[in-house]
Coordinates of C-alpha atoms in Angstrom, one line a residue:
X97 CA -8.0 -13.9 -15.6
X98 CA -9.2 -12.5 -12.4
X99 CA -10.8 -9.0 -11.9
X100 CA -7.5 -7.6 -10.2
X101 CA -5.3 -8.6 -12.8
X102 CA -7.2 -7.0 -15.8
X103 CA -7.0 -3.7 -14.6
X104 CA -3.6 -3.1 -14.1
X105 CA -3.1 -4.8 -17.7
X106 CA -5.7 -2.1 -19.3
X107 CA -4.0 0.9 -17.7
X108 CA -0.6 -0.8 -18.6
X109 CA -1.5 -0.9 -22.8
X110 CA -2.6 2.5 -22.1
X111 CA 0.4 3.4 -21.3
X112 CA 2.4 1.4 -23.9
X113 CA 0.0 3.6 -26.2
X114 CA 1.0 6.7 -25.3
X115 CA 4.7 5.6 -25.3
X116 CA 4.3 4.8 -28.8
X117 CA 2.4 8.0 -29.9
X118 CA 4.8 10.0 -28.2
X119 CA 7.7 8.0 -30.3
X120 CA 6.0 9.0 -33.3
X121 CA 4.8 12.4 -33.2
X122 CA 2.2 14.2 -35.7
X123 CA 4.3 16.4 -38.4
X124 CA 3.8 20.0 -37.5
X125 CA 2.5 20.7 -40.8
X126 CA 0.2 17.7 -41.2
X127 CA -3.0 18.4 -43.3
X128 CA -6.5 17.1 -41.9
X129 CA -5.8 13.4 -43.6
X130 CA -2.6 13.3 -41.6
X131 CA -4.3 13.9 -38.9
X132 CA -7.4 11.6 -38.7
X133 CA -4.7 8.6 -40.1
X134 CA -2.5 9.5 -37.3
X135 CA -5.5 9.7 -34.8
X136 CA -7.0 6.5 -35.8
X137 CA -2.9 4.4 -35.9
X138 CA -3.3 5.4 -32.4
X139 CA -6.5 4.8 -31.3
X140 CA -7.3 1.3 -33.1
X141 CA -4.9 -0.5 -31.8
X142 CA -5.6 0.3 -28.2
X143 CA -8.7 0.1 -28.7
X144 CA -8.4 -3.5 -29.8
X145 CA -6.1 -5.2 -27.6
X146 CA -8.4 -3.7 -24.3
X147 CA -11.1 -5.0 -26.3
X148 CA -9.2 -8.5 -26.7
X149 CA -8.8 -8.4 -22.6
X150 CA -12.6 -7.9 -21.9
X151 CA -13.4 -10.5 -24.0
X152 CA -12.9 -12.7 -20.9
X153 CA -15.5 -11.1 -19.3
X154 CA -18.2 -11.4 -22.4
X155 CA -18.4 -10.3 -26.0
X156 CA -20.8 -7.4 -24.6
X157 CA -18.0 -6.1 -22.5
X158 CA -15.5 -6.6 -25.1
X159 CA -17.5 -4.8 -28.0
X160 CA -18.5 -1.9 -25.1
X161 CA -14.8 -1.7 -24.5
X162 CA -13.7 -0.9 -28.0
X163 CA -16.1 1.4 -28.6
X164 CA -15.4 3.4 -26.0
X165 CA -11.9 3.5 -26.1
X166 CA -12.3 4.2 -29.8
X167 CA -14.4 7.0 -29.5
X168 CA -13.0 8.5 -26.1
X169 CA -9.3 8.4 -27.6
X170 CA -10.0 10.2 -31.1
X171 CA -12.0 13.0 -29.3
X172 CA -9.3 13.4 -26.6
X173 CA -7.1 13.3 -29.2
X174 CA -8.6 15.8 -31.6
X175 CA -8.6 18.0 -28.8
X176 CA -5.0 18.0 -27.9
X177 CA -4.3 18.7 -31.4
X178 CA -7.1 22.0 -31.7
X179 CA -5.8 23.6 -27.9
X180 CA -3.0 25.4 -27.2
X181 CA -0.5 23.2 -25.8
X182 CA 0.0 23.5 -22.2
X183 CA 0.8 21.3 -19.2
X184 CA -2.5 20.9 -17.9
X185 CA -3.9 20.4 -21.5
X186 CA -2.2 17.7 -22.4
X187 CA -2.5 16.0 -18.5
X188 CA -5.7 16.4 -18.3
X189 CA -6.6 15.1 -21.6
X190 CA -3.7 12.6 -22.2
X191 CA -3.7 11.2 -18.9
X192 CA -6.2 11.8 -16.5
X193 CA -9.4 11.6 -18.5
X194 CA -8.0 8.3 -20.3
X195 CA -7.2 6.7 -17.0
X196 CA -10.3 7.9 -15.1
X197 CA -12.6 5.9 -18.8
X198 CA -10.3 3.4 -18.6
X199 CA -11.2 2.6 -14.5
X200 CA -15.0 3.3 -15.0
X201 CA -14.8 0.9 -18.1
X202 CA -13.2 -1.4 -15.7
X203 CA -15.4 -1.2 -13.3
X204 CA -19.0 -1.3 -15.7
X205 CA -17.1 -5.0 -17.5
X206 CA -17.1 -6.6 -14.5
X207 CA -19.3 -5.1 -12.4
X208 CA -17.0 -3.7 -9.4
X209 CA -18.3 -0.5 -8.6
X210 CA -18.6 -1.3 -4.9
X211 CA -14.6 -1.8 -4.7
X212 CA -14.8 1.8 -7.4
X213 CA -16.9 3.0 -4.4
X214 CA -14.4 2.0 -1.5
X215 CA -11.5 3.3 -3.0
X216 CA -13.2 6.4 -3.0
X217 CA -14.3 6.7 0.0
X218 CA -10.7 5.8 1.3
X219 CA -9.0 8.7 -0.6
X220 CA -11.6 11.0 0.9
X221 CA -10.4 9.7 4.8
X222 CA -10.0 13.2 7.0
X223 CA -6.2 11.8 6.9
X224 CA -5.8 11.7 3.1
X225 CA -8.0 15.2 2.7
X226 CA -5.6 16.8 5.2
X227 CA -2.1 15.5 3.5
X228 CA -3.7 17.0 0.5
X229 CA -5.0 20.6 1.7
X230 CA -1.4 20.4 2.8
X231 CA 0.4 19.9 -0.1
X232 CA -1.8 22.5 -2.0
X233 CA -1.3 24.4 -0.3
X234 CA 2.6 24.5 -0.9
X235 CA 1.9 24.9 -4.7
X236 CA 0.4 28.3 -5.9
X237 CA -0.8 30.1 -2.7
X238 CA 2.5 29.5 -1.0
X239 CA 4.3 30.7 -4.4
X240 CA 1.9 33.9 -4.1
X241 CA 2.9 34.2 -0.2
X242 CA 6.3 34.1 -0.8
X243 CA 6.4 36.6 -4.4
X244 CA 4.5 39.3 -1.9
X245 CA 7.0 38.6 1.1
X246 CA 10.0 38.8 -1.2
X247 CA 8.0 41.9 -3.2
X248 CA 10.3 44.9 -0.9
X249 CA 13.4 43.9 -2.4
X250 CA 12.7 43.0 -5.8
X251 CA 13.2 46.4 -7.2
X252 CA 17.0 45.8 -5.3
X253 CA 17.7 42.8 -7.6
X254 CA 18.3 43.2 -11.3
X255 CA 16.9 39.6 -12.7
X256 CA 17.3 40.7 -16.6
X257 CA 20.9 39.4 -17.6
X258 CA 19.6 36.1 -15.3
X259 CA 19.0 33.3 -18.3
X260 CA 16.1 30.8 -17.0
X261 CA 14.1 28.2 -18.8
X262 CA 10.4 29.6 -19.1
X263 CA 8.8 28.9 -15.8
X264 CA 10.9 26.6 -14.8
X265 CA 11.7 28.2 -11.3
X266 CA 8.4 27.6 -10.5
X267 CA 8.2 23.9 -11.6
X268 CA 11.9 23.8 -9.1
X269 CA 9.7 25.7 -6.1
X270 CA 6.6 23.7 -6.5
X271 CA 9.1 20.1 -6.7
X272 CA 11.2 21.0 -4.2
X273 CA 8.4 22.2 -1.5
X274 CA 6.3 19.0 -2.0
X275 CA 9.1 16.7 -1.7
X276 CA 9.8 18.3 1.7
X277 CA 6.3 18.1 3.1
X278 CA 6.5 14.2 1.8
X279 CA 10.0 14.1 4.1
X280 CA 8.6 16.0 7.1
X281 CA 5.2 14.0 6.7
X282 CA 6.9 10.3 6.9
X283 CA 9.5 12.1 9.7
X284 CA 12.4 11.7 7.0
X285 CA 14.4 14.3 8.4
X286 CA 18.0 13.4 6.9
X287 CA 16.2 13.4 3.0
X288 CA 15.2 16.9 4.0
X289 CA 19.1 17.8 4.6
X290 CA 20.3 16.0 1.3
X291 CA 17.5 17.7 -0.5
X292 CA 18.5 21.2 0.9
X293 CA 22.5 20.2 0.7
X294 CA 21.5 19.1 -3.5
X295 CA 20.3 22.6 -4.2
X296 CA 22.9 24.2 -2.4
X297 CA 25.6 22.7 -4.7
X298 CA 23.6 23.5 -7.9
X299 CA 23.3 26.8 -7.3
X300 CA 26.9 27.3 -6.0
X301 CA 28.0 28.6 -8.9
X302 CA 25.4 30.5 -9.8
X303 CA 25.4 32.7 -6.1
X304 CA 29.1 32.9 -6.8
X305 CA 29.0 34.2 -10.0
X306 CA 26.0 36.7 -9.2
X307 CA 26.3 39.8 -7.6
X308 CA 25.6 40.0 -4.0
X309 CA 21.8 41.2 -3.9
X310 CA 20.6 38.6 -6.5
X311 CA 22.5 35.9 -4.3
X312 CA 20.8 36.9 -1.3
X313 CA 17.3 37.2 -3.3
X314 CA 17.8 33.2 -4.0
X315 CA 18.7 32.9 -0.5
X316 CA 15.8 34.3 1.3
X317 CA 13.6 32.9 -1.4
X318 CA 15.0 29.2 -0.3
X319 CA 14.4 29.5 3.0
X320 CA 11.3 30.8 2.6
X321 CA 10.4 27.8 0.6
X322 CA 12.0 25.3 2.7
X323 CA 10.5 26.7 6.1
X324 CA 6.8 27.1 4.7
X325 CA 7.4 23.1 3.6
X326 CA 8.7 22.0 7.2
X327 CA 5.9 24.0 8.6
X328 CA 3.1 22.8 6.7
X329 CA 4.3 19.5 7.2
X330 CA 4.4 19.8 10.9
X331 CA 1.0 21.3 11.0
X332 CA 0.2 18.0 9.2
X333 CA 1.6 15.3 11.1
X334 CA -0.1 17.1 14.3
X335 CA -3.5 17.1 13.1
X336 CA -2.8 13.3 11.7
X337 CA -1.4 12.3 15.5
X338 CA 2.2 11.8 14.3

């Protein structure tokens, strides 16, 4: 088995391990046994079959592998359990961290850090750094530049009686503005249009049914959205030479 191949089959088991532990769940009410039973189902098997796959490159690199893993994936785990659970918890400790042990171990079994190293250095490129200053900079400072802009006629619109999942406007606003830099970036100008027609029709109904301030709130709000995407992604694709 060649170097290539045996990462993409390590990060694939991790996946198919946190398929299965999201299939079976940990009882809400499960005592400290459950726990550690339910933490070790899920990290000894993982554990072992990456093990199993570095065995190819030497029993040091396949007992190194298990360990780690082992360890690593009951103390993420522990920790998911003891925090609050929030979206950046549970990426951060269910995902990235995993992923990122899971590369290094990679990496340390058969001894790629220079390929590590180059990958690295092309995802800090000035063209890469600048496609992502742009799209953070459509996530919470643009959401802050648009609350303040929209700030005069907020005490115009009554929002109380308006039923919303928690927060999940701002997942919508933070979606929607990165897919149109990604549009604007590759020059997908028509996606833009089908994007901006898809929202329209979902919140047809909704405009129709509101009164008339709240419908031009969500207006003004869109085009706010949309615009500061288009021109961020402008500003992009001029520094890049596009």
């Amino acid at each position: 088995m060649t170097d290539l191949m045996l990462l993409p089959l390590m990060l694939l088991l991790h996946m198919l391990s946190s398929l299965w532990a999201n299939a079976r769940p940990l009882p809400e009410q499960a005592d400290r046994l459950q726990q550690r039973a339910w933490l070790t189902l899920k990290a000894l098997p993982l554990a072992a079959a990456i093990s199993a796959l570095l065995l190819s490159q030497g029993l040091v690199s396949g007992l190194m592998g298990f360990i780690v893993i082992l360890l690593s994936q009951l103390i993420l785990e522990h920790q998911r359990l003891t925090r609050p659970q929030t979206f950046t918890a549970s990426f951060v400790l269910g995902q990235l961290i995993p992923v990122a042990i899971v590369v290094l171990l990679w990496s340390g079994a058969t001894d790629n850090w220079s390929q590590l190293a180059a990958a690295f250095e092309q995802l800090l490129q000035p063209q890469m750094l600048t496609v992502l200053v742009g799209a953070l900079f459509l996530l919470h400072p643009t959401s802050s530049l648009i609350a303040l802009i929209l700030t005069p006629w907020l005490n115009h619109v009554d929002l109380q009686d308006e039923q919303s999942l928690k927060k999940a406007g701002r997942l919508i606003g933070f979606l929607e503005r990165l897919l149109a830099f990604a549009f604007v970036v590759m020059g997908q100008w028509s996606a833009i249009g089908f994007l901006l027609a898809a929202k329209s029709i979902m919140r047809f109904n909704d405009t129709r049914q509101a009164k008339r301030p709240v419908s031009e709130y969500v207006l003004l709000g869109t085009l706010l959205s949309f615009g500061t995407s288009v021109a961020t992604g402008l500003a992009v694709r001029t520094l890049l030479g596009g």
